[in-house]
Amino acid sequence: MNLNELKHAGLKKWIEEAEALMTPDSVEVCDGSPAEYDRMIKVLLDAKLATPLKARPHSYLFRSDPSDVARVENRTYIASKSQDDAGPTNNWIDPAELKNTMTGLYKGCMKGRTMYVIPFSMGPVGSDIAKIGVEITDSAYVVVNMHIMTRVGTKVLDVLGSDGFYVPCFHSIGKPLAAGESDNGKWPCAPLEHKYISHFPETREIWSYGSGYGGNALLGKKCLALRIASVLARDEGWLAEHMLILKITNPQGAVKYMAAAFPSACGKTNLAMLIPTLPGWKVQTVGDDIAWMKPGADGRLYAINPEAGFFGVAPGTSNDSNFNAMESIKKNTIFTNCGLTEDGDIWWEQIGYGAPGKTIIDWKGNEKPAPQTDKPVKGEEIAHPNARFTAPAKQCPVIADEWEDPKGVPISAFLFGGRRPSTVPLINQSKNWVHGVFMGSITGSEITAAALDLKAGTVRRDPFAMLPFCGYHMGDYFNHWIKLGKKAEAEGNGDKLPKIFFCNWFRKNKDDKFMWPGYGENSRALAWVFDRCDGKDNCVETAIGNLPKPGSIEPPTGVSAEDMAELCKVDTEGWKKEIADVRANHYPKFGDKLPKVLYEELDAIEKRLNG
Ligand code: GTP
Ligand code: SPV
Ligand code: MN
């Protein structure tokens, strides 16, 4: 599409200003068509950045630069006018100063490249809950990924009309080309100290520079649908959360929807697609990473998945662990930083089989002997630990019929969890809304490979799994949750709010082995949650919340009765340490923005543990 065909004068002006600053060779407005997708792939093949996969129709492998393999949290900024609005858990730079620095970087940054303009909708096109963004990028890889992850093109411009609201998103990989130069197989990006993933919450703008990978570059996802949307949600009275959405049906055919917040690489995609081991139960997928939720006229909270695809962690995905994900990626899929086998297929650690043939190309492009088993060797991985697949959600065999319903699905339960080798039980229901918010606020997890600059393996607090994704002060965010509960109660809808649960699939024994098999077996905990929502007598009240009554969750094969009891008990000493850590190290960070009621919960739980 030609710029002159644009009906939105503000949008046209913004694009022209970007063009003048970034000086691309040409400008293309994306129409979202399959022909456009194929044309972008041709560009990427010509630049030797894409490798076609013989084994998977219409699928391609990319290898990124080793410095550009995950989100960069220490280069991610919330540039609100006041530093206090960004809060203690976000990096902050004065917006005027940051724009000045980045304008300098953007100057001429697209020389030798095409500037693509991607109009996209987060949420079904035209839905009341959906939001429109426009991403300007010089990366064809971003265009094809956005085609899968969001709804792109002319249909979005039609909804936008001549004066509609959109979130303007700048993206450049920060690698202009000299005359006649080509990427020639080298993933383009800028050095770490030039990378910026910036958010301007007051003006609802996103400026990203220097990275081509995942959440740094696909700006609809973490930047718009979480960091900017969390600010919109605060201002407008809804929730934008790092949550999967699943539909669960019990053997009697009753249906509930649940949303679960786990930190990056802690099992959302897996839980959203799980195949229950419990006979007669069924789980279907609505979303695997982000939920936008608004109170409906009936007082219930309705959720939509703003995305249209999965950007899922590849390593660990196998027919055993996530059959439905494996089915979803058989065609029309982009793979990034996976291994490449001799027969033209992808391969990764814990894919369920050793690599076929004699040799394999690893994610850095080096030929290595093909591993006989799929066991990871630390530091010698064939696929990068944060290697990902980008696949259309509609290819998931268990995608729920209502996954694109513009009014969303009513949520019955929230689950919060993370990787906790000790202390935190398998499943635990909060005593009430405020206690649930308290539990969400102290959520912690072992760090994973999903962020580049953190040390994997150590536990950090990740409230609501939103630590890297909340676009404003986390203390205000806790208060937003408290207020939502208060408002529902004041309107007589307190009992219609989702019940809140805490879960942990990652407990380890003294031999450092997982005590719980996880994956499909997590259906046992989900069934318990389902029954809890119906008020079934299946729990015991304890100091930390409502835990499963002995016998209410049948242990899976391989889990002894003793282990089951251990997974479902209160570790009083562990919790005392937990509470002491929250009091000394976690809550003080938020100063007087921390809602008083959360300190009251802390006092109350401590008293119960000591009593
Ligand atoms: P992001 O896309 O980064 O937000 O991650 P996610 O939360 O969707 O995580 P995902 O489902 O992709 O899982 C990440 C890793 O955790 C994979 O290697 C999984 O195999 C592993 N995993 C998922 N569920 C379980 C579980 O129940 N138990 C164990 N032990 N590992 C799990
Ligand atoms: C995450 O890190 O939580 C992801 C991947 O879902 S990314 O899109 O890179 O943020
Ligand atoms: Mn995520």
CSV table of N, CA, C and O in Angstrom, one decimal, residues 89 241-242 261-263 416-417 437-445 460-470 474-475 477-478 481 502 586-587 589-590 594 598:
chain,number,residue,atom,x,y,z
A,89,THR,N,11.1,-0.9,40.6
A,89,THR,CA,11.4,-2.2,39.9
A,89,THR,C,11.6,-1.9,38.4
A,89,THR,O,11.9,-2.9,37.6
A,241,GLU,N,-2.6,-8.6,32.0
A,241,GLU,CA,-1.8,-9.5,32.9
A,241,GLU,C,-1.0,-10.5,32.0
A,241,GLU,O,-1.4,-10.9,30.9
A,242,HIS,N,0.2,-10.9,32.6
A,242,HIS,CA,1.0,-11.9,32.0
A,242,HIS,C,0.5,-13.3,32.3
A,242,HIS,O,1.0,-14.0,33.2
A,261,ALA,N,-0.8,-16.8,36.0
A,261,ALA,CA,0.4,-16.0,35.8
A,261,ALA,C,1.6,-16.7,36.4
A,261,ALA,O,1.7,-17.0,37.6
A,262,PHE,N,2.5,-17.1,35.5
A,262,PHE,CA,3.8,-17.7,35.9
A,262,PHE,C,4.8,-16.8,35.2
A,262,PHE,O,4.6,-16.4,34.0
A,263,PRO,N,6.0,-16.6,35.8
A,263,PRO,CA,7.1,-15.8,35.1
A,263,PRO,C,7.5,-16.5,33.8
A,263,PRO,O,7.1,-17.6,33.5
A,416,PHE,N,-1.4,-18.2,40.6
A,416,PHE,CA,-0.1,-17.6,40.5
A,416,PHE,C,1.0,-18.7,40.9
A,416,PHE,O,0.7,-19.5,41.8
A,417,GLY,N,2.1,-18.7,40.2
A,417,GLY,CA,3.1,-19.7,40.5
A,417,GLY,C,4.5,-19.3,40.0
A,417,GLY,O,4.6,-18.2,39.4
A,437,VAL,N,-4.2,-11.2,46.7
A,437,VAL,CA,-3.4,-10.2,46.1
A,437,VAL,C,-2.0,-10.2,46.9
A,437,VAL,O,-0.9,-10.1,46.3
A,438,PHE,N,-2.1,-10.5,48.2
A,438,PHE,CA,-0.9,-10.6,49.0
A,438,PHE,C,0.0,-11.7,48.4
A,438,PHE,O,1.2,-11.5,48.2
A,439,MET,N,-0.6,-12.8,48.2
A,439,MET,CA,0.2,-14.0,47.6
A,439,MET,C,0.8,-13.6,46.3
A,439,MET,O,1.9,-14.0,46.0
A,440,GLY,N,-0.1,-13.0,45.4
A,440,GLY,CA,0.5,-12.6,44.1
A,440,GLY,C,1.7,-11.6,44.3
A,440,GLY,O,2.6,-11.7,43.5
A,441,SER,N,1.6,-10.7,45.3
A,441,SER,CA,2.6,-9.7,45.4
A,441,SER,C,3.9,-10.3,45.9
A,441,SER,O,5.0,-9.7,45.7
A,442,ILE,N,3.9,-11.5,46.5
A,442,ILE,CA,5.1,-12.1,47.0
A,442,ILE,C,5.6,-13.2,46.1
A,442,ILE,O,6.6,-13.9,46.5
A,443,THR,N,5.0,-13.5,45.0
A,443,THR,CA,5.4,-14.5,44.1
A,443,THR,C,6.9,-14.4,43.8
A,443,THR,O,7.4,-13.3,43.5
A,444,GLY,N,7.5,-15.6,43.8
A,444,GLY,CA,8.9,-15.6,43.4
A,444,GLY,C,9.2,-16.8,42.5
A,444,GLY,O,8.4,-17.7,42.4
A,445,SER,N,10.3,-16.7,41.9
A,445,SER,CA,10.7,-17.9,41.0
A,445,SER,C,12.2,-17.9,40.8
A,445,SER,O,12.9,-16.9,40.9
A,460,ARG,N,14.2,-15.0,42.5
A,460,ARG,CA,13.9,-13.5,42.7
A,460,ARG,C,12.4,-13.4,42.8
A,460,ARG,O,11.6,-14.2,42.3
A,461,ARG,N,11.9,-12.4,43.5
A,461,ARG,CA,10.5,-12.1,43.6
A,461,ARG,C,10.0,-11.5,42.3
A,461,ARG,O,10.7,-10.6,41.7
A,462,ASP,N,8.9,-12.0,41.8
A,462,ASP,CA,8.4,-11.6,40.6
A,462,ASP,C,6.9,-11.4,40.8
A,462,ASP,O,6.1,-12.3,40.4
A,463,PRO,N,6.5,-10.3,41.4
A,463,PRO,CA,5.0,-10.2,41.8
A,463,PRO,C,4.1,-10.3,40.6
A,463,PRO,O,4.4,-9.7,39.5
A,464,PHE,N,3.2,-11.2,40.7
A,464,PHE,CA,2.1,-11.4,39.6
A,464,PHE,C,2.8,-11.8,38.3
A,464,PHE,O,2.2,-11.7,37.3
A,465,ALA,N,4.1,-12.3,38.3
A,465,ALA,CA,4.8,-12.5,37.1
A,465,ALA,C,4.9,-11.3,36.2
A,465,ALA,O,5.1,-11.4,35.0
A,466,MET,N,4.8,-10.1,36.8
A,466,MET,CA,4.7,-8.9,36.1
A,466,MET,C,6.0,-8.0,36.3
A,466,MET,O,6.0,-6.9,35.8
A,467,LEU,N,6.9,-8.5,37.1
A,467,LEU,CA,8.1,-7.6,37.4
A,467,LEU,C,8.7,-7.0,36.2
A,467,LEU,O,8.9,-5.7,36.2
A,468,PRO,N,9.0,-7.7,35.1
A,468,PRO,CA,9.6,-7.0,33.9
A,468,PRO,C,8.5,-6.4,33.0
A,468,PRO,O,8.9,-5.8,32.0
A,469,PHE,N,7.2,-6.4,33.3
A,469,PHE,CA,6.2,-6.0,32.4
A,469,PHE,C,5.2,-5.0,32.9
A,469,PHE,O,4.3,-4.6,32.2
A,470,CYS,N,5.4,-4.5,34.1
A,470,CYS,CA,4.4,-3.6,34.6
A,470,CYS,C,4.9,-2.2,34.2
A,470,CYS,O,6.1,-1.8,34.5
A,474,MET,N,5.0,-0.6,40.9
A,474,MET,CA,4.4,-1.8,41.3
A,474,MET,C,3.6,-1.7,42.6
A,474,MET,O,2.6,-2.4,42.7
A,475,GLY,N,3.9,-0.7,43.4
A,475,GLY,CA,3.0,-0.5,44.6
A,475,GLY,C,1.7,0.0,44.2
A,475,GLY,O,0.6,-0.5,44.7
A,477,TYR,N,0.4,-0.7,41.3
A,477,TYR,CA,-0.2,-1.9,40.7
A,477,TYR,C,-0.9,-2.8,41.7
A,477,TYR,O,-2.1,-3.3,41.5
A,478,PHE,N,-0.3,-3.0,42.8
A,478,PHE,CA,-0.9,-3.9,43.9
A,478,PHE,C,-2.2,-3.2,44.3
A,478,PHE,O,-3.2,-3.8,44.5
A,481,TRP,N,-5.1,-3.8,42.0
A,481,TRP,CA,-5.8,-5.1,42.3
A,481,TRP,C,-6.7,-5.0,43.5
A,481,TRP,O,-7.8,-5.5,43.5
A,502,PHE,N,-2.5,-20.4,44.5
A,502,PHE,CA,-1.0,-20.3,44.4
A,502,PHE,C,-0.6,-21.7,44.0
A,502,PHE,O,-1.0,-22.7,44.6
A,586,HIS,N,11.6,-7.3,50.5
A,586,HIS,CA,10.7,-7.2,49.4
A,586,HIS,C,9.8,-6.0,49.5
A,586,HIS,O,9.9,-5.0,48.8
A,587,TYR,N,9.0,-6.0,50.6
A,587,TYR,CA,8.0,-4.9,50.7
A,587,TYR,C,8.6,-3.5,50.9
A,587,TYR,O,8.1,-2.5,50.4
A,589,LYS,N,10.9,-2.1,49.5
A,589,LYS,CA,11.2,-1.5,48.2
A,589,LYS,C,10.1,-0.5,47.7
A,589,LYS,O,10.4,0.5,47.0
A,590,PHE,N,8.9,-0.8,48.1
A,590,PHE,CA,7.8,-0.1,47.5
A,590,PHE,C,7.4,1.2,48.4
A,590,PHE,O,6.5,1.9,48.0
A,594,LEU,N,3.2,0.9,49.0
A,594,LEU,CA,2.7,-0.4,49.3
A,594,LEU,C,1.4,-0.3,50.1
A,594,LEU,O,1.3,0.2,51.2
A,598,LEU,N,-1.7,-4.9,52.7
A,598,LEU,CA,-0.8,-6.0,52.4
A,598,LEU,C,0.1,-6.2,53.6
A,598,LEU,O,0.5,-7.3,54.0
